[in-house]
Protein backbone atom coordinates (compact mmCIF):
# COMPACT_ATOMS: atom_id res chain seq x y z
CA UNK A 1 0.00 0.00 0.00
CA UNK A 2 1.24 3.51 -0.74
CA UNK A 3 2.09 5.92 2.06
CA UNK A 4 -1.14 7.69 3.07
CA UNK A 5 0.70 11.00 3.54
CA UNK A 6 2.30 13.21 0.89
CA UNK A 7 6.08 13.49 1.16
CA UNK A 8 5.85 17.31 0.96
CA UNK A 9 4.19 20.25 2.80
CA UNK A 10 3.83 22.28 -0.38
CA UNK A 11 3.01 21.60 -4.02
CA UNK A 12 5.61 23.73 -5.80
CA UNK A 13 6.14 21.63 -8.91
CA UNK A 14 6.17 18.07 -10.22
CA UNK A 15 9.96 17.90 -10.55
CA UNK A 16 10.55 17.14 -6.88
CA UNK A 17 7.57 14.97 -5.93
CA UNK A 18 7.57 11.16 -5.84
CA UNK A 19 5.57 8.81 -8.07
CA UNK A 20 3.95 7.53 -4.84
CA UNK A 21 2.72 11.10 -4.11
CA UNK A 22 1.14 11.18 -7.57
CA UNK A 23 -0.57 7.80 -7.01
CA UNK A 24 -1.89 8.97 -3.64
CA UNK A 25 -3.28 12.15 -5.22
CA UNK A 26 -4.98 10.08 -7.95
CA UNK A 27 -6.55 7.62 -5.48
CA UNK A 28 -7.81 10.47 -3.32
CA UNK A 29 -9.15 12.26 -6.41
CA UNK A 30 -11.12 9.09 -7.33
CA UNK A 31 -12.98 9.43 -4.03
CA UNK A 32 -13.60 13.16 -4.48
CA UNK A 33 -14.81 12.59 -8.03
CA UNK A 34 -17.57 10.40 -6.56
CA UNK A 35 -18.37 13.16 -4.06
CA UNK A 36 -18.76 15.92 -6.66
CA UNK A 37 -21.07 13.76 -8.74
CA UNK A 38 -23.50 13.34 -5.84
CA UNK A 39 -26.51 15.64 -5.40
CA UNK A 40 -24.79 17.06 -2.28
CA UNK A 41 -21.34 17.90 -3.57
CA UNK A 42 -19.85 19.06 -0.29
CA UNK A 43 -17.85 17.39 2.50
CA UNK A 44 -16.74 18.96 5.81
CA UNK A 45 -13.05 17.89 5.51
CA UNK A 46 -11.49 21.40 5.56
CA UNK A 47 -14.04 23.10 7.80
CA UNK A 48 -11.42 24.78 9.98
CA UNK A 49 -9.03 25.68 7.18
CA UNK A 50 -8.73 29.13 5.56
CA UNK A 51 -7.29 29.36 2.06
CA UNK A 52 -6.23 32.47 0.11
CA UNK A 53 -6.14 32.36 -3.68
CA UNK A 54 -3.54 34.92 -4.79
CA UNK A 55 -3.70 35.45 -8.55
CA UNK A 56 -1.14 37.86 -10.02
CA UNK A 57 -1.92 36.68 -13.57
CA UNK A 58 -5.10 36.11 -15.56
CA UNK A 59 -6.98 32.87 -15.07
CA UNK A 60 -10.44 31.44 -15.70
CA UNK A 61 -10.34 27.65 -15.29
CA UNK A 62 -7.61 27.33 -12.67
CA UNK A 63 -9.02 30.04 -10.39
CA UNK A 64 -12.60 28.79 -10.55
CA UNK A 65 -11.45 25.20 -10.17
CA UNK A 66 -9.42 25.93 -7.01
CA UNK A 67 -12.26 27.97 -5.55
CA UNK A 68 -14.83 25.25 -6.19
CA UNK A 69 -12.48 22.58 -4.81
CA UNK A 70 -11.98 24.64 -1.63
CA UNK A 71 -15.70 25.31 -1.20
CA UNK A 72 -16.61 21.67 -1.76
CA UNK A 73 -14.23 20.79 1.07
CA UNK A 74 -15.95 23.44 3.25
CA UNK A 75 -12.83 25.63 3.59
CA UNK A 76 -13.11 29.38 4.17
CA UNK A 77 -11.91 31.10 1.00
CA UNK A 78 -10.54 34.55 0.23
CA UNK A 79 -9.69 35.69 -3.28
CA UNK A 80 -7.14 38.25 -4.31
CA UNK A 81 -6.35 39.54 -7.75
CA UNK A 82 -3.34 41.73 -8.35
CA UNK A 83 -5.11 44.21 -10.62
CA UNK A 84 -7.29 45.50 -7.76
CA UNK A 85 -4.83 45.23 -4.86
CA UNK A 86 -2.22 47.31 -3.00
CA UNK A 87 0.48 45.71 -5.17
CA UNK A 88 -0.49 48.51 -7.53
CA UNK A 89 0.51 50.98 -4.77
CA UNK A 90 4.04 49.56 -4.56
CA UNK A 91 3.80 46.94 -1.80
CA UNK A 92 6.25 44.00 -2.06
CA UNK A 93 4.98 40.49 -2.68
CA UNK A 94 6.22 39.29 0.71
CA UNK A 95 4.51 42.18 2.52
CA UNK A 96 1.25 41.45 0.70
CA UNK A 97 1.43 37.76 1.56
CA UNK A 98 2.44 38.33 5.20
CA UNK A 99 -0.47 40.74 5.63
CA UNK A 100 -2.88 38.15 4.25
CA UNK A 101 -1.36 35.44 6.47
CA UNK A 102 -1.58 37.57 9.63
CA UNK A 103 -5.36 37.29 9.23
CA UNK A 104 -4.95 33.56 10.08
CA UNK A 105 -4.79 32.04 6.62
CA UNK A 106 -3.54 28.42 6.55
CA UNK A 107 -2.86 27.76 2.87
CA UNK A 108 -2.03 29.89 -0.14
CA UNK A 109 -2.64 29.12 -3.78
CA UNK A 110 -0.50 31.39 -5.91
CA UNK A 111 -0.25 32.20 -9.61
CA UNK A 112 2.52 34.63 -10.50
CA UNK A 113 4.35 35.62 -13.72
CA UNK A 114 7.79 35.21 -12.11
CA UNK A 115 9.21 31.67 -12.14
CA UNK A 116 10.20 30.54 -8.65
CA UNK A 117 7.71 32.72 -6.73
CA UNK A 118 6.02 29.76 -4.95
CA UNK A 119 9.42 28.35 -3.89
CA UNK A 120 10.48 31.79 -2.62
CA UNK A 121 7.32 32.09 -0.51
CA UNK A 122 7.48 28.53 0.80
CA UNK A 123 10.86 29.36 2.37
CA UNK A 124 9.54 32.46 4.11
CA UNK A 125 6.01 31.71 5.33
CA UNK A 126 4.40 29.13 7.61
CA UNK A 127 1.39 28.37 5.37
CA UNK A 128 1.25 25.52 2.83
CA UNK A 129 1.97 26.89 -0.64
CA UNK A 130 0.40 25.55 -3.83
CA UNK A 131 1.73 26.66 -7.20
CA UNK A 132 -1.12 27.52 -9.59
CA UNK A 133 1.35 28.46 -12.36
CA UNK A 134 4.63 30.41 -12.06
CA UNK A 135 5.52 32.11 -15.34
CA UNK A 136 7.16 29.73 -17.81
CA UNK A 137 8.20 27.32 -15.03
CA UNK A 138 5.64 24.83 -13.64
CA UNK A 139 1.89 24.29 -13.38
CA UNK A 140 1.73 21.14 -11.26
CA UNK A 141 -2.03 20.84 -10.75
CA UNK A 142 -2.58 21.06 -14.53
CA UNK A 143 -0.10 18.23 -15.16
CA UNK A 144 -1.75 16.10 -12.47
CA UNK A 145 -5.24 16.61 -13.88
CA UNK A 146 -3.93 15.88 -17.39
CA UNK A 147 -2.29 12.60 -16.32
CA UNK A 148 -5.37 11.71 -14.25
CA UNK A 149 -7.58 12.22 -17.33
CA UNK A 150 -5.31 9.89 -19.35
CA UNK A 151 -5.44 7.29 -16.56
CA UNK A 152 -9.24 7.61 -16.48
CA UNK A 153 -9.60 7.09 -20.23
CA UNK A 154 -6.95 4.37 -20.72
CA UNK A 155 -6.75 2.74 -17.27
CA UNK A 156 -3.06 3.66 -16.97
CA UNK A 157 -0.48 6.22 -18.05
CA UNK A 158 2.52 3.91 -18.19
CA UNK A 159 3.45 2.88 -21.75
CA UNK A 160 1.12 5.43 -23.42
CA UNK A 161 2.56 7.48 -26.27
CA UNK A 162 1.87 11.14 -25.59
CA UNK A 163 2.72 14.07 -27.85
CA UNK A 164 2.91 17.57 -26.39
CA UNK A 165 2.48 19.95 -29.29
CA UNK A 166 3.10 23.69 -29.64
CA UNK A 167 4.92 26.35 -27.65
CA UNK A 168 7.09 24.09 -25.51
CA UNK A 169 9.59 26.90 -24.80
CA UNK A 170 7.16 29.18 -22.95
CA UNK A 171 4.73 26.62 -21.54
CA UNK A 172 4.68 25.70 -17.85
CA UNK A 173 2.05 23.10 -18.77
CA UNK A 174 4.60 21.39 -21.05
CA UNK A 175 7.33 21.25 -18.40
CA UNK A 176 5.08 19.96 -15.61
CA UNK A 177 3.51 17.43 -18.00
CA UNK A 178 6.93 16.15 -19.04
CA UNK A 179 7.98 15.59 -15.41
CA UNK A 180 4.66 13.97 -14.51
CA UNK A 181 4.30 11.70 -17.53
CA UNK A 182 7.92 10.50 -17.35
CA UNK A 183 7.57 9.72 -13.63
CA UNK A 184 4.49 7.64 -14.50
CA UNK A 185 6.29 5.74 -17.29
CA UNK A 186 4.74 7.27 -20.43
CA UNK A 187 6.63 7.80 -23.71
CA UNK A 188 6.69 11.52 -24.48
CA UNK A 189 7.44 13.40 -27.71
CA UNK A 190 7.47 17.19 -27.86
CA UNK A 191 6.62 18.66 -31.25
CA UNK A 192 6.60 22.20 -32.62
CA UNK A 193 8.61 24.64 -34.70
CA UNK A 194 12.37 24.52 -33.81
CA UNK A 195 12.26 28.05 -32.35
CA UNK A 196 9.63 26.96 -29.79
CA UNK A 197 11.50 23.88 -28.55
CA UNK A 198 14.30 24.50 -26.00
CA UNK A 199 17.75 23.10 -26.78
CA UNK A 200 18.71 19.94 -24.83
CA UNK A 201 15.13 19.16 -23.84
CA UNK A 202 15.97 15.51 -24.65
CA UNK A 203 17.82 15.44 -21.33
CA UNK A 204 14.38 15.33 -19.65
CA UNK A 205 13.77 11.95 -21.29
CA UNK A 206 11.58 13.09 -24.19
CA UNK A 207 11.85 12.71 -27.98
CA UNK A 208 11.82 15.82 -30.16
CA UNK A 209 10.03 16.13 -33.50
CA UNK A 210 9.45 19.09 -35.80
CA UNK A 211 7.09 17.09 -38.01
CA UNK A 212 3.48 17.26 -36.87
CA UNK A 213 2.16 14.53 -39.19
CA UNK A 214 4.81 12.01 -38.10
CA UNK A 215 4.14 12.89 -34.47
CA UNK A 216 0.38 12.46 -34.82
CA UNK A 217 0.80 9.08 -36.50
CA UNK A 218 3.08 7.97 -33.60
CA UNK A 219 1.02 9.06 -30.60
CA UNK A 220 -2.06 7.74 -28.75
CA UNK A 221 -2.77 11.13 -27.21
CA UNK A 222 -2.00 14.68 -28.38
CA UNK A 223 -1.89 17.41 -25.72
CA UNK A 224 -2.12 20.62 -27.74
CA UNK A 225 -0.84 23.91 -26.29
CA UNK A 226 -1.52 27.57 -26.93
CA UNK A 227 1.16 29.86 -28.35
CA UNK A 228 2.10 32.00 -25.33
CA UNK A 229 2.40 35.33 -27.16
CA UNK A 230 2.33 37.23 -23.84
CA UNK A 231 5.63 35.56 -22.84
CA UNK A 232 7.46 36.08 -26.15
CA UNK A 233 9.75 39.08 -26.11
CA UNK A 234 10.82 38.44 -29.72
CA UNK A 235 9.02 36.85 -32.65
CA UNK A 236 9.49 33.08 -32.56
CA UNK A 237 7.10 32.38 -35.45
CA UNK A 238 6.34 34.50 -38.53
CA UNK A 239 2.60 34.70 -37.78
CA UNK A 240 -0.21 32.78 -36.13
CA UNK A 241 -1.61 32.12 -39.60
CA UNK A 242 1.60 30.40 -40.64
CA UNK A 243 1.68 28.42 -37.38
CA UNK A 244 -1.88 27.23 -38.01
CA UNK A 245 -0.93 26.15 -41.52
CA UNK A 246 2.08 24.05 -40.45
CA UNK A 247 1.17 22.88 -36.93
CA UNK A 248 -2.57 23.51 -36.49
CA UNK A 249 -4.61 20.36 -35.88
CA UNK A 250 -7.77 19.96 -37.91
CA UNK A 251 -10.03 17.13 -39.00
CA UNK A 252 -8.40 16.93 -42.39
CA UNK A 253 -4.97 16.34 -40.86
CA UNK A 254 -6.33 13.66 -38.51
CA UNK A 255 -8.23 11.88 -41.30
CA UNK A 256 -4.85 11.07 -42.95
CA UNK A 257 -4.02 8.83 -39.98
CA UNK A 258 -4.99 5.17 -39.91
CA UNK A 259 -6.14 5.41 -36.26
CA UNK A 260 -8.00 7.62 -33.81
CA UNK A 261 -6.08 9.72 -31.31
CA UNK A 262 -7.28 11.41 -28.13
CA UNK A 263 -7.07 15.21 -28.10
CA UNK A 264 -6.30 17.23 -24.97
CA UNK A 265 -5.82 20.96 -24.35
CA UNK A 266 -5.33 22.81 -21.03
CA UNK A 267 -7.32 25.83 -22.28
CA UNK A 268 -7.75 28.58 -23.21
CA UNK A 269 -7.99 27.39 -26.82
CA UNK A 270 -7.22 29.74 -29.67
CA UNK A 271 -9.65 28.15 -32.10
CA UNK A 272 -8.35 28.12 -35.65
CA UNK A 273 -4.73 28.47 -34.50
CA UNK A 274 -3.47 25.36 -32.64
CA UNK A 275 -6.79 23.52 -32.85
CA UNK A 276 -9.83 23.73 -35.12
CA UNK A 277 -13.36 23.43 -33.78
CA UNK A 278 -13.94 20.25 -35.81
CA UNK A 279 -11.33 18.57 -33.57
CA UNK A 280 -11.77 20.48 -30.29
CA UNK A 281 -15.48 19.62 -30.19
CA UNK A 282 -15.21 16.08 -31.60
CA UNK A 283 -15.86 12.85 -29.69
CA UNK A 284 -12.08 12.27 -29.52
CA UNK A 285 -11.55 15.40 -27.44
CA UNK A 286 -11.43 15.04 -23.63
CA UNK A 287 -10.92 18.76 -23.05
CA UNK A 288 -14.02 19.23 -20.87
CA UNK A 289 -13.30 16.02 -18.91
CA UNK A 290 -9.90 17.55 -18.09
CA UNK A 291 -11.68 20.59 -16.64
CA UNK A 292 -14.09 18.39 -14.68
CA UNK A 293 -11.22 16.31 -13.28
CA UNK A 294 -9.39 19.48 -12.26
CA UNK A 295 -11.77 20.03 -9.35
CA UNK A 296 -11.32 16.48 -7.98
CA UNK A 297 -7.53 16.67 -8.35
CA UNK A 298 -7.37 20.04 -6.55
CA UNK A 299 -9.66 18.76 -3.79
CA UNK A 300 -7.28 15.81 -3.34
CA UNK A 301 -4.20 18.05 -3.14
CA UNK A 302 -5.76 20.52 -0.68
CA UNK A 303 -7.06 17.69 1.48
CA UNK A 304 -3.74 15.80 1.54
CA UNK A 305 -1.67 18.94 2.28
CA UNK A 306 -4.03 20.05 5.06
CA UNK A 307 -3.93 16.57 6.61
CA UNK A 308 -0.15 16.48 6.99
C1 LIG B 1 -2.62 27.29 -18.96
C2 LIG B 1 -1.81 28.24 -18.12
O1 LIG B 1 -2.33 29.23 -17.61
O2 LIG B 1 -0.65 27.96 -17.97
N1 LIG B 1 -3.99 27.33 -18.74
C3 LIG B 1 -4.55 26.80 -17.62
O3 LIG B 1 -4.05 26.91 -16.53
N2 LIG B 1 -5.68 26.09 -17.80
C4 LIG B 1 -2.23 27.30 -20.37
C5 LIG B 1 -2.29 28.56 -21.16
O4 LIG B 1 -2.43 29.66 -20.64
O5 LIG B 1 -2.16 28.46 -22.38
Short mmCIF file of N, CA, C and O in Angstrom, two decimals, residues 2-3 5-8 11 13-30 138 140-141 143-149 151 157 176-185 297 300-301 304:
data_model
loop_
_atom_site.label_atom_id
_atom_site.label_comp_id
_atom_site.label_asym_id
_atom_site.label_seq_id
_atom_site.Cartn_x
_atom_site.Cartn_y
_atom_site.Cartn_z
N UNK A 2 0.43 2.30 -0.70
CA UNK A 2 1.24 3.51 -0.74
C UNK A 2 1.08 4.29 0.57
O UNK A 2 0.09 4.15 1.28
N UNK A 3 2.09 5.10 0.86
CA UNK A 3 2.09 5.92 2.06
C UNK A 3 0.86 6.84 2.04
O UNK A 3 0.64 7.56 1.08
N UNK A 5 0.38 9.58 3.42
CA UNK A 5 0.70 11.00 3.54
C UNK A 5 1.57 11.44 2.37
O UNK A 5 2.43 10.67 1.92
N UNK A 6 1.40 12.68 1.92
CA UNK A 6 2.30 13.21 0.89
C UNK A 6 3.68 13.41 1.50
O UNK A 6 3.81 13.69 2.69
N UNK A 7 4.71 13.33 0.65
CA UNK A 7 6.08 13.49 1.16
C UNK A 7 6.45 14.98 1.30
O UNK A 7 7.56 15.30 1.67
N UNK A 8 5.53 15.88 0.98
CA UNK A 8 5.85 17.31 0.96
C UNK A 8 4.77 18.14 1.65
O UNK A 8 3.61 17.73 1.69
N UNK A 11 2.94 22.12 -2.65
CA UNK A 11 3.01 21.60 -4.02
C UNK A 11 3.59 22.71 -4.89
O UNK A 11 2.89 23.62 -5.34
N UNK A 13 5.91 22.09 -7.54
CA UNK A 13 6.14 21.63 -8.91
C UNK A 13 6.06 20.12 -8.92
O UNK A 13 5.90 19.50 -7.87
N UNK A 14 6.18 19.54 -10.13
CA UNK A 14 6.17 18.07 -10.22
C UNK A 14 7.60 17.54 -10.12
O UNK A 14 7.83 16.40 -9.72
N UNK A 15 8.58 18.37 -10.47
CA UNK A 15 9.96 17.90 -10.55
C UNK A 15 10.41 17.17 -9.28
O UNK A 15 11.07 16.14 -9.35
N UNK A 16 10.02 17.70 -8.13
CA UNK A 16 10.55 17.14 -6.88
C UNK A 16 9.55 16.31 -6.08
O UNK A 16 9.76 16.08 -4.90
N UNK A 17 8.45 15.86 -6.70
CA UNK A 17 7.57 14.97 -5.93
C UNK A 17 7.77 13.52 -6.39
O UNK A 17 8.31 13.27 -7.47
N UNK A 18 7.34 12.58 -5.55
CA UNK A 18 7.57 11.16 -5.84
C UNK A 18 6.41 10.57 -6.62
O UNK A 18 5.26 10.99 -6.44
N UNK A 19 6.68 9.52 -7.42
CA UNK A 19 5.57 8.81 -8.07
C UNK A 19 4.52 8.34 -7.06
O UNK A 19 3.33 8.35 -7.36
N UNK A 20 4.94 7.99 -5.83
CA UNK A 20 3.95 7.53 -4.84
C UNK A 20 3.05 8.69 -4.39
O UNK A 20 1.88 8.48 -4.06
N UNK A 21 3.57 9.93 -4.40
CA UNK A 21 2.72 11.10 -4.11
C UNK A 21 1.65 11.23 -5.20
O UNK A 21 0.48 11.50 -4.92
N UNK A 22 2.07 11.03 -6.44
CA UNK A 22 1.14 11.18 -7.57
C UNK A 22 0.04 10.11 -7.46
O UNK A 22 -1.15 10.42 -7.60
N UNK A 23 0.43 8.88 -7.16
CA UNK A 23 -0.57 7.80 -7.01
C UNK A 23 -1.55 8.11 -5.89
O UNK A 23 -2.75 7.88 -6.02
N UNK A 24 -1.02 8.64 -4.79
CA UNK A 24 -1.89 8.97 -3.64
C UNK A 24 -2.87 10.08 -4.02
O UNK A 24 -4.06 10.02 -3.68
N UNK A 25 -2.39 11.06 -4.76
CA UNK A 25 -3.28 12.15 -5.22
C UNK A 25 -4.37 11.57 -6.12
O UNK A 25 -5.55 11.90 -5.99
N UNK A 26 -4.00 10.67 -7.03
CA UNK A 26 -4.98 10.08 -7.95
C UNK A 26 -6.04 9.27 -7.19
O UNK A 26 -7.24 9.37 -7.47
N UNK A 27 -5.59 8.45 -6.24
CA UNK A 27 -6.55 7.62 -5.48
C UNK A 27 -7.50 8.49 -4.67
O UNK A 27 -8.69 8.21 -4.57
N UNK A 28 -6.96 9.56 -4.10
CA UNK A 28 -7.81 10.47 -3.32
C UNK A 28 -8.78 11.21 -4.25
O UNK A 28 -9.95 11.40 -3.92
N UNK A 29 -8.29 11.57 -5.44
CA UNK A 29 -9.15 12.26 -6.41
C UNK A 29 -10.29 11.34 -6.86
O UNK A 29 -11.41 11.81 -7.10
N UNK A 30 -10.03 10.03 -6.97
CA UNK A 30 -11.12 9.09 -7.33
C UNK A 30 -12.27 9.23 -6.34
O UNK A 30 -13.44 9.25 -6.73
N UNK A 138 6.45 26.04 -13.85
CA UNK A 138 5.64 24.83 -13.64
C UNK A 138 4.17 25.17 -13.40
O UNK A 138 3.82 26.30 -12.98
N UNK A 140 1.86 22.54 -11.67
CA UNK A 140 1.73 21.14 -11.26
C UNK A 140 0.31 20.60 -11.24
O UNK A 140 0.09 19.43 -11.61
N UNK A 141 -0.68 21.41 -10.82
CA UNK A 141 -2.03 20.84 -10.75
C UNK A 141 -2.58 20.55 -12.15
O UNK A 141 -3.36 19.61 -12.34
N UNK A 143 -0.72 19.49 -14.72
CA UNK A 143 -0.10 18.23 -15.16
C UNK A 143 -0.77 17.04 -14.47
O UNK A 143 -0.98 15.99 -15.09
N UNK A 144 -1.11 17.20 -13.19
CA UNK A 144 -1.75 16.10 -12.47
C UNK A 144 -3.14 15.81 -13.03
O UNK A 144 -3.52 14.66 -13.22
N UNK A 145 -3.89 16.86 -13.34
CA UNK A 145 -5.24 16.61 -13.88
C UNK A 145 -5.14 16.06 -15.31
O UNK A 145 -5.99 15.25 -15.72
N UNK A 146 -4.12 16.44 -16.04
CA UNK A 146 -3.93 15.88 -17.39
C UNK A 146 -3.61 14.38 -17.30
O UNK A 146 -4.23 13.56 -17.99
N UNK A 147 -2.66 14.02 -16.45
CA UNK A 147 -2.29 12.60 -16.32
C UNK A 147 -3.46 11.79 -15.76
O UNK A 147 -3.71 10.65 -16.18
N UNK A 148 -4.20 12.38 -14.83
CA UNK A 148 -5.37 11.71 -14.25
C UNK A 148 -6.43 11.44 -15.33
O UNK A 148 -7.06 10.37 -15.35
N UNK A 149 -6.59 12.38 -16.25
CA UNK A 149 -7.58 12.22 -17.33
C UNK A 149 -7.14 11.12 -18.29
O UNK A 149 -7.98 10.39 -18.83
N UNK A 151 -5.22 8.51 -17.35
CA UNK A 151 -5.44 7.29 -16.56
C UNK A 151 -6.92 6.90 -16.57
O UNK A 151 -7.27 5.73 -16.69
N UNK A 157 -1.27 5.22 -17.32
CA UNK A 157 -0.48 6.22 -18.05
C UNK A 157 0.79 5.56 -18.61
O UNK A 157 1.26 5.87 -19.71
N UNK A 176 5.66 20.78 -16.67
CA UNK A 176 5.08 19.96 -15.61
C UNK A 176 4.55 18.64 -16.17
O UNK A 176 4.67 17.59 -15.53
N UNK A 177 3.98 18.67 -17.37
CA UNK A 177 3.51 17.43 -18.00
C UNK A 177 4.66 16.48 -18.28
O UNK A 177 4.54 15.27 -18.07
N UNK A 178 5.77 17.01 -18.76
CA UNK A 178 6.93 16.15 -19.04
C UNK A 178 7.37 15.45 -17.76
O UNK A 178 7.52 14.22 -17.72
N UNK A 179 7.55 16.21 -16.68
CA UNK A 179 7.98 15.59 -15.41
C UNK A 179 6.98 14.53 -14.96
O UNK A 179 7.36 13.42 -14.58
N UNK A 180 5.70 14.87 -15.04
CA UNK A 180 4.66 13.97 -14.51
C UNK A 180 4.56 12.70 -15.35
O UNK A 180 4.57 11.58 -14.82
N UNK A 181 4.50 12.86 -16.65
CA UNK A 181 4.30 11.70 -17.53
C UNK A 181 5.51 10.78 -17.50
O UNK A 181 5.37 9.55 -17.53
N UNK A 182 6.71 11.34 -17.42
CA UNK A 182 7.92 10.50 -17.35
C UNK A 182 7.98 9.74 -16.02
O UNK A 182 8.33 8.58 -15.99
N UNK A 183 7.59 10.43 -14.93
CA UNK A 183 7.57 9.72 -13.63
C UNK A 183 6.58 8.57 -13.64
O UNK A 183 6.75 7.59 -12.93
N UNK A 184 5.52 8.69 -14.45
CA UNK A 184 4.49 7.64 -14.50
C UNK A 184 4.77 6.62 -15.60
O UNK A 184 3.96 5.73 -15.85
N UNK A 185 5.89 6.77 -16.32
CA UNK A 185 6.29 5.74 -17.29
C UNK A 185 5.71 5.87 -18.68
O UNK A 185 5.69 4.90 -19.44
N UNK A 297 -8.98 16.69 -8.61
CA UNK A 297 -7.53 16.67 -8.35
C UNK A 297 -7.15 17.75 -7.34
O UNK A 297 -6.38 17.52 -6.41
N UNK A 300 -8.19 16.82 -3.89
CA UNK A 300 -7.28 15.81 -3.34
C UNK A 300 -6.01 16.47 -2.80
O UNK A 300 -5.55 16.16 -1.69
N UNK A 301 -5.45 17.40 -3.55
CA UNK A 301 -4.20 18.05 -3.14
C UNK A 301 -4.42 18.88 -1.87
O UNK A 301 -3.64 18.80 -0.91
N UNK A 304 -4.96 16.52 1.12
CA UNK A 304 -3.74 15.80 1.54
C UNK A 304 -2.73 16.76 2.19
O UNK A 304 -2.07 16.40 3.16
#
